Amino acid sequence: MTKQPAMSPSDRPVGEVLDRATGPRRAEVDDLLALHAEVSGEQPVVWADRIIGFGEVRYQYDSGHSGRMPLLAFAPGAAHHTIYLVPGFAERWPDLLAALGKHRASTACLYLTRLTGVDRDVLRTLLERTLAESRATGH
């Protein structure tokens, strides 16, 4: 039996992963689910047992490493929402992040403690740019 790569789609029910967010964050993940589905035009699938992904793209780096990943994705959690964007988004789109509202950013992840106070139009634009770039470049 071949071991599946860690980053692969699963049959886990989406609702189980959404329920990792509790209290007010639980309703927010429903909003994130709807926004990601609307922007991507894809159905949600659980990846790596914790990520809600939409669509799929195959990638290959110059190093030869290859794999697949969702076009758009987020992970609900008890402490914050993690939204996966293209690498370097914070440096490339500082104007959008300045207008977004309270957040933290890493190389390819946007962390939102709550959606309250986050500009949904700016969030949508970040997702749209990520989707366009993922489709064009494969990562």
Coordinates of C-alpha atoms in Angstrom, one line a residue:
M1 CA 0.0 0.0 0.0
T2 CA 1.4 3.4 -1.0
K3 CA 1.4 6.1 1.6
Q4 CA -0.5 9.2 0.5
P5 CA 1.5 12.5 0.6
A6 CA 0.6 14.6 3.6
M7 CA -0.9 17.3 1.3
S8 CA -3.6 15.3 -0.5
P9 CA -7.4 15.4 -0.6
S10 CA -9.3 13.0 1.7
D11 CA -12.8 11.7 2.2
R12 CA -13.1 13.4 5.6
P13 CA -16.4 15.3 5.9
V14 CA -15.9 19.1 5.6
G15 CA -18.2 19.7 8.5
E16 CA -15.9 17.8 10.9
V17 CA -13.1 20.2 10.0
L18 CA -15.3 23.3 10.2
D19 CA -16.4 22.3 13.7
R20 CA -12.8 22.8 14.9
A21 CA -13.7 26.4 15.1
T22 CA -16.0 27.1 18.1
G23 CA -18.1 29.9 19.5
P24 CA -18.3 33.0 17.2
R25 CA -15.5 31.6 15.0
R26 CA -17.8 28.7 14.0
A27 CA -20.2 31.0 12.1
E28 CA -17.2 32.8 10.6
V29 CA -15.9 29.6 9.0
D30 CA -19.2 29.2 7.2
D31 CA -18.6 32.7 5.8
L32 CA -15.1 31.7 4.8
L33 CA -16.4 28.5 3.2
A34 CA -19.0 30.5 1.1
L35 CA -16.4 33.1 0.1
H36 CA -13.8 30.6 -1.0
A37 CA -16.4 28.6 -2.9
E38 CA -17.8 31.7 -4.6
V39 CA -14.3 33.0 -5.6
S40 CA -13.0 29.6 -6.8
G41 CA -16.2 28.1 -8.3
E42 CA -15.1 24.8 -6.7
Q43 CA -16.5 22.5 -4.1
P44 CA -14.8 22.2 -0.7
V45 CA -12.6 19.1 -0.1
V46 CA -10.6 18.3 3.1
W47 CA -6.8 18.2 2.5
A48 CA -4.3 16.9 5.0
D49 CA -7.1 16.2 7.5
R50 CA -7.3 19.9 8.5
I51 CA -7.4 22.2 5.5
I52 CA -10.5 23.1 3.5
G53 CA -9.3 23.3 -0.1
F54 CA -11.0 24.4 -3.4
G55 CA -9.9 23.1 -6.7
E56 CA -6.5 21.6 -7.3
V57 CA -3.2 22.5 -9.0
R58 CA -0.1 20.4 -9.7
Y59 CA 3.2 22.1 -9.2
Q60 CA 6.9 21.4 -9.8
Y61 CA 9.8 23.4 -8.4
D62 CA 13.1 23.9 -10.1
S63 CA 14.5 21.5 -7.5
G64 CA 12.4 18.7 -9.0
H65 CA 10.0 18.5 -6.0
S66 CA 6.5 18.2 -7.2
G67 CA 3.0 17.7 -5.8
R68 CA -0.5 19.0 -5.7
M69 CA -2.3 21.5 -3.6
P70 CA -5.6 23.3 -3.5
L71 CA -6.0 26.5 -5.6
L72 CA -7.5 28.2 -2.6
A73 CA -7.6 27.0 1.0
F74 CA -8.2 27.8 4.6
A75 CA -7.9 26.0 7.9
P76 CA -10.3 26.7 10.8
G77 CA -9.0 26.6 14.3
A78 CA -9.8 27.3 17.9
A79 CA -7.5 30.4 18.1
H80 CA -7.6 31.8 14.5
H81 CA -8.4 31.2 10.9
T82 CA -5.5 30.4 8.6
I83 CA -5.9 31.5 5.0
Y84 CA -3.4 30.1 2.5
L85 CA -2.3 32.7 -0.1
V86 CA 0.6 32.8 -2.7
P87 CA 4.1 33.0 -1.3
G88 CA 5.3 36.6 -0.7
F89 CA 1.8 38.0 -0.7
A90 CA 2.5 40.5 2.1
E91 CA 5.5 42.0 0.3
R92 CA 3.7 42.1 -3.0
W93 CA 0.3 43.5 -1.9
P94 CA 1.1 45.7 1.1
D95 CA -1.7 48.1 0.1
L96 CA -4.3 45.4 0.5
L97 CA -2.9 44.2 3.8
A98 CA -2.9 47.8 5.1
A99 CA -6.6 48.0 4.2
L100 CA -7.6 44.5 5.4
G101 CA -7.9 45.1 9.2
K102 CA -6.3 43.2 12.1
H103 CA -4.2 40.2 10.9
R104 CA -0.8 38.5 11.1
A105 CA 1.0 37.3 8.0
S106 CA 3.8 34.7 7.3
T107 CA 5.3 33.7 3.9
A108 CA 2.1 32.2 2.5
C109 CA -0.4 32.3 5.4
L110 CA -2.8 35.0 6.5
Y111 CA -3.9 34.6 10.2
L112 CA -7.2 36.2 11.3
T113 CA -8.2 35.9 14.9
R114 CA -11.7 37.0 14.0
L115 CA -13.5 38.2 10.8
T116 CA -15.0 41.1 12.7
G117 CA -13.2 44.2 11.6
V118 CA -11.8 42.6 8.5
D119 CA -12.7 44.2 5.2
R120 CA -14.4 41.4 3.2
D121 CA -13.8 43.1 -0.1
V122 CA -10.1 43.2 0.5
L123 CA -10.1 39.6 1.6
R124 CA -12.0 38.7 -1.6
T125 CA -9.4 40.6 -3.7
L126 CA -6.5 38.7 -1.9
L127 CA -8.3 35.4 -2.8
E128 CA -8.9 36.4 -6.4
R129 CA -5.3 37.4 -6.9
T130 CA -4.1 34.1 -5.3
L131 CA -6.5 32.1 -7.5
A132 CA -5.4 33.9 -10.7
E133 CA -1.7 33.4 -9.9
S134 CA -2.2 29.7 -8.8
R135 CA -3.9 28.9 -12.0
A136 CA -1.2 30.8 -14.1
T137 CA 1.9 29.5 -12.3
G138 CA 0.9 26.3 -10.6
H139 CA 1.7 27.5 -7.1

